[in-house]
Short mmCIF file of C-alpha atoms in Angstrom, two decimals:
data_model
loop_
_atom_site.label_atom_id
_atom_site.label_comp_id
_atom_site.label_asym_id
_atom_site.label_seq_id
_atom_site.Cartn_x
_atom_site.Cartn_y
_atom_site.Cartn_z
CA UNK L 275 15.10 17.60 9.14
CA UNK L 276 14.62 17.42 5.32
CA UNK L 277 13.04 15.22 2.30
CA UNK L 278 16.46 14.71 1.06
CA UNK L 279 17.95 13.32 4.60
CA UNK L 280 15.17 10.47 5.24
CA UNK L 281 14.80 9.40 1.09
CA UNK L 282 16.40 5.80 1.03
CA UNK L 283 17.37 3.89 -1.79
CA UNK L 284 14.11 1.98 -3.64
CA UNK L 285 13.26 0.27 -6.61
CA UNK L 286 12.36 2.84 -9.53
CA UNK L 287 11.42 1.59 -12.68
CA UNK L 288 10.79 3.11 -16.13
CA UNK L 289 7.50 2.47 -18.74
CA UNK L 290 9.15 0.64 -20.99
CA UNK L 291 10.70 -1.31 -18.48
CA UNK L 292 9.28 -4.79 -18.86
CA UNK L 293 6.28 -5.96 -16.36
CA UNK L 294 7.86 -9.33 -14.98
CA UNK L 295 10.48 -7.92 -14.10
CA UNK L 296 9.40 -4.93 -12.42
CA UNK L 297 6.90 -7.53 -10.82
CA UNK L 298 10.01 -10.19 -9.80
CA UNK L 299 11.09 -6.36 -8.20
CA UNK L 300 8.28 -5.84 -5.79
CA UNK L 301 7.02 -9.32 -5.00
CA UNK L 302 10.99 -11.01 -4.06
CA UNK L 303 11.40 -8.10 -1.90
CA UNK L 304 7.98 -7.51 -0.45
CA UNK L 305 6.99 -3.90 -1.61
CA UNK L 306 3.41 -2.53 -1.87
CA UNK L 307 4.57 -0.75 -4.67
CA UNK L 308 6.68 0.94 -6.73
CA UNK L 309 8.50 4.25 -8.85
CA UNK L 310 7.40 4.12 -12.16
CA UNK L 311 9.02 6.79 -14.82
CA UNK L 312 9.14 7.93 -17.36
CA UNK L 313 11.42 6.54 -20.14
CA UNK L 314 13.40 10.30 -20.09
CA UNK L 315 13.91 9.60 -16.26
CA UNK L 316 11.15 11.43 -15.37
CA UNK L 317 8.95 11.12 -12.30
CA UNK L 318 6.31 9.24 -13.72
CA UNK L 319 3.08 7.20 -11.22
CA UNK L 320 3.00 4.71 -8.66
CA UNK L 321 2.33 1.03 -9.43
CA UNK L 322 0.60 -0.44 -6.81
CA UNK L 323 0.87 -4.72 -5.95
CA UNK L 324 -2.94 -4.20 -6.86
CA UNK L 325 -2.66 -2.82 -9.08
CA UNK L 326 -0.88 -5.32 -10.83
CA UNK L 327 -3.29 -7.81 -9.59
CA UNK L 328 -5.76 -6.16 -10.82
CA UNK L 329 -4.18 -5.93 -14.80
CA UNK L 330 -3.71 -10.08 -14.41
CA UNK L 331 -7.32 -10.90 -13.52
CA UNK L 332 -9.85 -10.42 -16.43
CA UNK L 333 -13.11 -8.37 -15.73
CA UNK L 334 -15.09 -10.75 -15.96
CA UNK L 335 -13.38 -12.97 -13.38
CA UNK L 336 -12.95 -9.53 -11.19
CA UNK L 337 -16.89 -9.29 -11.54
CA UNK L 338 -17.91 -12.83 -10.60
CA UNK L 339 -14.88 -14.28 -8.16
CA UNK L 340 -17.59 -17.34 -8.22
CA UNK L 341 -16.25 -18.07 -11.25
CA UNK L 342 -12.68 -18.24 -9.81
CA UNK L 343 -13.60 -21.10 -7.79
CA UNK L 344 -14.23 -22.84 -10.72
CA UNK L 345 -11.73 -22.48 -12.98
CA UNK L 346 -9.53 -24.09 -11.33
CA UNK L 347 -5.58 -23.64 -10.89
CA UNK L 348 -3.91 -24.31 -14.08
CA UNK L 349 -6.27 -20.71 -14.77
CA UNK L 350 -4.12 -19.32 -12.88
CA UNK L 351 -0.82 -19.91 -14.65
CA UNK L 352 -2.59 -18.87 -17.20
CA UNK L 353 -3.36 -15.51 -16.59
CA UNK L 354 0.02 -14.77 -15.06
CA UNK L 355 1.13 -15.23 -18.71
CA UNK L 356 -0.36 -11.07 -20.40
CA UNK L 357 3.05 -10.33 -17.64
CA UNK L 358 5.14 -11.61 -20.11
CA UNK L 359 4.69 -9.72 -22.98
CA UNK L 360 3.39 -6.48 -21.36
CA UNK L 361 6.23 -3.85 -20.33
CA UNK L 362 5.56 -1.44 -17.38
CA UNK L 363 3.05 1.69 -18.84
CA UNK L 364 0.63 -1.34 -19.56
CA UNK L 365 -0.03 -2.40 -16.02
CA UNK L 366 -0.63 1.05 -14.82
CA UNK L 367 -4.48 1.75 -14.83
CA UNK L 368 -6.03 4.56 -17.23
CA UNK L 369 -5.60 7.02 -14.20
CA UNK L 370 -2.56 6.07 -12.09
CA UNK L 371 -2.78 7.50 -8.55
CA UNK L 372 -0.67 10.48 -8.99
CA UNK L 373 3.30 10.15 -7.26
CA UNK L 374 3.95 12.83 -4.67
CA UNK L 375 7.56 14.10 -5.45
CA UNK L 376 9.06 16.28 -3.01
CA UNK L 377 12.33 18.11 -3.34
CA UNK L 378 14.80 17.44 -1.46
CA UNK L 379 15.22 20.47 0.24
CA UNK L 380 11.47 20.18 1.78
CA UNK L 381 11.02 19.96 5.35
CA UNK L 382 9.09 16.34 6.87
CA UNK L 383 6.14 18.03 7.53
CA UNK L 384 5.68 19.64 4.12
CA UNK L 385 6.57 15.57 2.91
CA UNK L 386 3.20 14.43 5.01
CA UNK L 387 0.94 17.17 4.04
CA UNK L 388 1.70 16.47 0.02
CA UNK L 389 1.43 12.46 0.73
CA UNK L 390 -2.01 12.74 3.35
CA UNK L 391 -3.73 15.13 0.56
CA UNK L 392 -2.86 12.80 -2.07
CA UNK L 393 -3.36 9.44 0.03
CA UNK L 394 -0.18 8.01 -1.23
CA UNK L 395 1.58 5.17 -0.36
CA UNK L 396 5.03 6.46 -1.21
CA UNK L 397 7.21 9.63 -2.49
CA UNK L 398 10.08 10.55 -4.39
CA UNK L 399 12.35 13.31 -3.40
CA UNK L 400 13.89 14.80 -6.77
CA UNK L 401 17.79 17.21 -6.92
CA UNK L 402 16.76 19.37 -10.33
CA UNK L 403 14.36 17.20 -11.66
CA UNK L 404 16.48 12.88 -10.21
CA UNK L 405 15.04 10.74 -7.78
CA UNK L 406 17.09 10.27 -5.32
CA UNK L 407 15.31 8.35 -3.15
CA UNK L 408 11.63 7.16 -1.77
CA UNK L 409 9.56 8.06 1.61
CA UNK L 410 7.01 5.44 2.76
CA UNK L 411 4.07 6.24 4.51
CA UNK L 412 5.22 4.16 7.44
CA UNK L 413 8.81 5.26 7.08
CA UNK L 414 7.08 8.93 7.68
CA UNK L 415 5.42 7.80 11.09
CA UNK L 416 8.49 5.67 11.98
CA UNK L 417 10.54 9.59 12.36
CA UNK L 418 6.71 11.10 13.91
CA UNK L 419 6.12 9.65 15.83
CA UNK L 420 9.54 8.31 17.32
CA UNK L 421 9.76 11.48 19.87
CA UNK L 422 6.68 10.04 21.24
CA UNK L 423 7.36 6.89 22.48
CA UNK S 897 -3.21 -23.97 -3.61
CA UNK S 898 -5.79 -22.50 -1.22
CA UNK S 899 -5.62 -20.08 0.79
CA UNK S 900 -4.58 -21.56 3.89
CA UNK S 901 -1.78 -22.59 3.01
CA UNK S 902 0.29 -19.01 1.76
CA UNK S 903 -1.78 -17.27 4.60
CA UNK S 904 1.52 -15.27 6.75
CA UNK S 905 1.02 -14.29 10.33
CA UNK S 906 0.58 -10.73 10.36
CA UNK S 907 0.25 -7.80 12.64
CA UNK S 908 -4.42 -7.38 13.58
CA UNK S 909 -5.54 -4.95 15.77
CA UNK S 910 -8.04 -4.29 17.44
CA UNK S 911 -10.63 -1.09 16.73
CA UNK S 912 -9.89 -0.73 20.72
CA UNK S 913 -5.98 0.10 20.34
CA UNK S 914 -4.14 2.69 21.20
CA UNK S 915 -3.18 4.15 18.17
CA UNK S 916 0.27 5.12 18.90
CA UNK S 917 0.73 1.47 19.83
CA UNK S 918 -0.38 0.38 15.88
CA UNK S 919 1.32 2.99 14.45
CA UNK S 920 4.49 1.91 15.82
CA UNK S 921 3.98 -1.67 15.34
CA UNK S 922 3.21 -1.12 11.58
CA UNK S 923 5.70 1.29 11.15
CA UNK S 924 9.21 -1.08 12.42
CA UNK S 925 8.06 -3.39 9.85
CA UNK S 926 7.50 -1.08 8.12
CA UNK S 927 4.72 -2.88 7.06
CA UNK S 928 2.06 -1.03 4.15
CA UNK S 929 -1.01 -1.39 6.87
CA UNK S 930 -2.23 -3.60 9.58
CA UNK S 931 -5.76 -5.37 9.65
CA UNK S 932 -8.24 -5.09 12.59
CA UNK S 933 -10.44 -6.27 13.88
CA UNK S 934 -13.95 -5.29 16.00
CA UNK S 935 -14.01 -5.64 19.52
CA UNK S 936 -15.07 -9.21 18.66
CA UNK S 937 -12.13 -10.06 16.37
CA UNK S 938 -14.68 -10.35 13.80
CA UNK S 939 -12.02 -8.51 10.69
CA UNK S 940 -13.38 -5.65 9.59
CA UNK S 941 -11.06 -3.29 7.64
CA UNK S 942 -7.92 -2.07 6.49
CA UNK S 943 -5.67 0.42 7.54
CA UNK S 944 -2.75 1.62 5.38
CA UNK S 945 -0.04 2.90 6.58
CA UNK S 946 -1.05 6.06 4.68
CA UNK S 947 -4.79 6.46 6.59
CA UNK S 948 -2.77 7.63 9.70
CA UNK S 949 -0.39 10.30 7.80
CA UNK S 950 -4.30 11.33 6.71
CA UNK S 951 -4.93 11.21 10.34
CA UNK S 952 -2.54 13.25 11.96
CA UNK S 953 -2.19 15.86 9.32
CA UNK S 954 -4.77 18.33 10.03
CA UNK S 955 -6.60 19.40 7.10
CA UNK S 956 -5.99 22.63 6.45
CA UNK S 957 -2.63 21.41 5.84
CA UNK S 958 -3.19 18.90 3.86
CA UNK S 959 -5.69 21.22 1.29
CA UNK S 960 -2.96 23.80 0.93
CA UNK S 961 0.21 21.85 1.41
CA UNK S 962 3.09 25.15 1.07
CA UNK S 963 1.56 26.49 4.77
CA UNK S 964 2.89 23.14 6.49
CA UNK S 965 6.62 24.46 4.66
CA UNK S 966 5.69 28.17 7.34
CA UNK S 967 5.13 26.09 10.19
CA UNK S 968 7.93 24.96 10.57
CA UNK S 969 10.13 21.00 12.46
CA UNK S 970 7.49 22.00 15.61
CA UNK S 971 4.38 22.12 15.20
CA UNK S 972 5.53 18.56 13.41
CA UNK S 973 6.01 16.81 16.48
CA UNK S 974 2.87 18.70 17.78
CA UNK S 975 0.36 17.16 14.82
CA UNK S 976 1.87 13.15 16.05
CA UNK S 977 0.51 14.34 19.65
CA UNK S 978 -3.09 13.62 18.40
CA UNK S 979 -2.20 10.31 18.36
CA UNK S 980 -0.95 9.66 22.02
CA UNK S 981 -4.57 10.10 22.76
CA UNK S 982 -6.57 7.63 20.06
CA UNK S 983 -7.61 5.01 18.97
CA UNK S 984 -6.92 2.69 16.19
CA UNK S 985 -10.90 3.35 15.41
CA UNK S 986 -9.89 6.82 15.57
CA UNK S 987 -8.18 6.58 12.48
CA UNK S 988 -9.70 4.62 10.14
CA UNK S 989 -11.69 6.80 7.51
CA UNK S 990 -15.39 6.82 8.26
CA UNK S 991 -16.25 4.85 4.53
CA UNK S 992 -12.42 2.74 5.50
CA UNK S 993 -11.15 0.43 2.87
CA UNK S 994 -12.76 -2.80 2.49
CA UNK S 995 -11.56 -5.95 3.73
CA UNK S 996 -11.18 -8.70 0.68
CA UNK S 997 -12.13 -11.76 3.83
CA UNK S 998 -11.48 -14.93 2.34
CA UNK S 999 -11.68 -18.88 3.66
CA UNK S 1000 -8.70 -20.84 4.35
CA UNK S 1001 -10.12 -23.29 1.33
CA UNK S 1002 -10.20 -20.90 -1.25
CA UNK S 1003 -8.10 -20.62 -3.86
CA UNK S 1004 -4.92 -19.15 -5.03
CA UNK S 1005 -7.06 -17.58 -7.98
CA UNK S 1006 -10.04 -16.53 -6.31
CA UNK S 1007 -7.76 -15.20 -3.54
CA UNK S 1008 -6.86 -12.36 -7.08
CA UNK S 1009 -10.47 -12.13 -7.92
CA UNK S 1010 -11.81 -10.36 -4.75
CA UNK S 1011 -8.59 -8.20 -4.09
CA UNK S 1012 -8.31 -7.74 -7.33
CA UNK S 1013 -12.22 -5.80 -7.71
CA UNK S 1014 -11.59 -4.09 -4.24
CA UNK S 1015 -8.24 -2.94 -5.17
CA UNK S 1016 -6.82 -4.11 -1.71
CA UNK S 1017 -3.16 -4.04 -1.22
CA UNK S 1018 -4.03 -7.02 1.56
CA UNK S 1019 -6.85 -10.20 2.03
CA UNK S 1020 -7.37 -11.78 5.18
CA UNK S 1021 -7.84 -15.44 5.01
CA UNK S 1022 -10.36 -16.66 7.65
CA UNK S 1023 -11.11 -19.81 9.46
CA UNK S 1024 -14.70 -20.13 10.57
CA UNK S 1025 -14.52 -16.68 11.49
CA UNK S 1026 -11.07 -16.36 13.04
CA UNK S 1027 -8.32 -14.36 11.68
CA UNK S 1028 -5.59 -17.00 10.71
CA UNK S 1029 -3.65 -14.95 8.39
CA UNK S 1030 -2.61 -12.39 5.97
CA UNK S 1031 -1.77 -12.05 2.59
CA UNK S 1032 -0.62 -9.76 0.56
CA UNK S 1033 -1.01 -8.39 -2.84
CA UNK S 1034 3.21 -8.41 -3.43
CA UNK S 1035 3.36 -11.98 -2.29
CA UNK S 1036 0.44 -12.77 -4.62
CA UNK S 1037 2.31 -11.50 -7.12
CA UNK S 1038 5.39 -13.98 -6.04
CA UNK S 1039 3.52 -16.93 -6.21
CA UNK S 1040 1.53 -16.45 -9.60
CA UNK S 1041 4.38 -15.21 -11.15
CA UNK S 1042 7.11 -18.05 -9.70
CA UNK S 1043 6.03 -20.18 -12.80
CA UNK S 1044 6.96 -18.08 -15.12
CA UNK S 1045 10.34 -16.59 -13.78
#
């Protein structure tokens, strides 16, 4: 089985995409993350849902979560406002998680090896530099474990 | 809004649970991870799908994924065999990701703060030490961003 045969359609957003729209896509489909590309379409990074949460919550509250209890409900609405003017590239941490990129004719074992090494929840599958789909870790496990059950 | 109001049903497995069954649960529902509890039911850790992939792929292949291309298809079937005899506790890395645990009456902002600090894709919500549900990062984003759209 080759990577190209198991890759699935998955939301891909560019670094210049509005952050709020990208987060809406992620949350409405309850995805653990999105694939982020450079402006020219080359795969760049994984944006995990947990990284967006980190972006929204101010540093001083992350350092002392007990402050959050004091701030009340309105503060929660307010902090999300940061997303309104942000772009996807702004949400990426300074050292974003490296996105594993596989070729369509790589084997499933090669795909597993690269995902394991990079500890990534997903990888992009490309054909001549263009993303044709994504394989998530849980999808990969389904394929690997199916013969065992 | 309190954590207890937004917590959702989510698979929870004990450290002594058969690994293959737990992985089947994770992959059939395409979950990014499972909540793992101690034998007595106390929340212990998050088991991410990517950590299971790491467990399955032998270290020497992780170090040099090009070997995977040489090994062929049968090797992929073989490595998954490790799951047959394993328990969930075996799949956890030596230093597993800390599971954020919130109380039912904690606020959504407190929940966001703790998830952000621990960079976790999910958190457990407990009532008197018993897990009543889970909140994923993407679910949290849905709640926080809904008023903005």
